[in-house]
Amino acid sequence: MSEVRLRGQVPFPDGGEGVYLRFTNPDLDNLQAKFGDNYFADCVPRLNRFDPKFMRECIAFGGKKDGKPFRIAYDDLDCPQVVTANAILDALFLAMHGRTFEGHLDYLENVRKLEVNDDSGNQSSPASS
């Protein structure tokens, strides 16, 4: 029996009780259609500058409640933009990599450490010199 894995979701209580952000394949297709092929690669700089068009669309496509799409009223959100941006960022990374943004940075750091520690294959051995 194979393991069932679901994409993670990020609680977003500022959008309403029981509301969370979770991006499905159709949600990601919509973001790509709206923002182009590099929408995911561009998400960090867009969210760093609090791009309102990008944030509005992410909230619109990613909002869920009880497993169903839920329209979050972006214009009525009463929280700092950084709260919204961080929730979007984590939800996008969960959809794409299965880990939050911070978790992905930790993963990349661990990979880098493994590569640095296993760099002996690139060195010339004294016997071959």
XYZ file of N, CA, C and O in Angstrom, residues 97 99-115:
72
model
N 7.567 22.227 -2.956
C 8.671 21.447 -2.389
C 8.267 20.574 -1.204
O 9.089 19.795 -0.720
N 7.740 21.628 1.744
C 8.281 22.209 2.977
C 8.092 23.723 2.927
O 7.980 24.290 1.842
N 8.049 24.342 4.093
C 7.909 25.800 4.145
C 9.163 26.453 3.559
O 10.183 25.787 3.316
N 9.108 27.748 3.364
C 10.256 28.481 2.838
C 11.465 28.291 3.746
O 12.558 27.956 3.281
N 11.282 28.488 5.047
C 12.380 28.324 6.006
C 12.880 26.881 6.001
O 14.086 26.626 6.046
N 11.953 25.937 5.933
C 12.330 24.528 5.854
C 13.135 24.227 4.599
O 14.065 23.416 4.613
N 12.782 24.877 3.500
C 13.524 24.678 2.261
C 14.923 25.274 2.356
O 15.893 24.673 1.874
N 15.046 26.428 2.992
C 16.381 27.014 3.193
C 17.250 26.099 4.049
O 18.438 25.906 3.760
N 16.660 25.505 5.096
C 17.395 24.550 5.935
C 17.829 23.334 5.115
O 18.962 22.860 5.244
N 16.932 22.833 4.280
C 17.237 21.691 3.416
C 18.420 22.025 2.488
O 19.361 21.234 2.355
N 18.369 23.191 1.850
C 19.450 23.592 0.953
C 20.779 23.725 1.696
O 21.830 23.346 1.183
N 20.732 24.243 2.906
C 21.946 24.367 3.715
C 22.512 22.987 4.045
O 23.731 22.780 3.981
N 21.647 22.033 4.377
C 22.102 20.672 4.667
C 22.705 20.016 3.426
O 23.713 19.314 3.522
N 22.119 20.243 2.265
C 22.675 19.715 1.019
C 24.048 20.330 0.766
O 24.997 19.639 0.401
N 24.163 21.627 0.987
C 25.441 22.309 0.793
C 26.504 21.725 1.724
O 27.629 21.464 1.307
N 26.146 21.481 2.967
C 27.095 20.903 3.924
C 27.529 19.511 3.484
O 28.704 19.161 3.600
N 26.590 18.715 2.981
C 26.944 17.384 2.498
C 27.906 17.460 1.324
O 28.849 16.685 1.225
N 27.662 18.400 0.421
C 28.538 18.556 -0.747
C 29.918 19.020 -0.335
O 30.922 18.558 -0.869
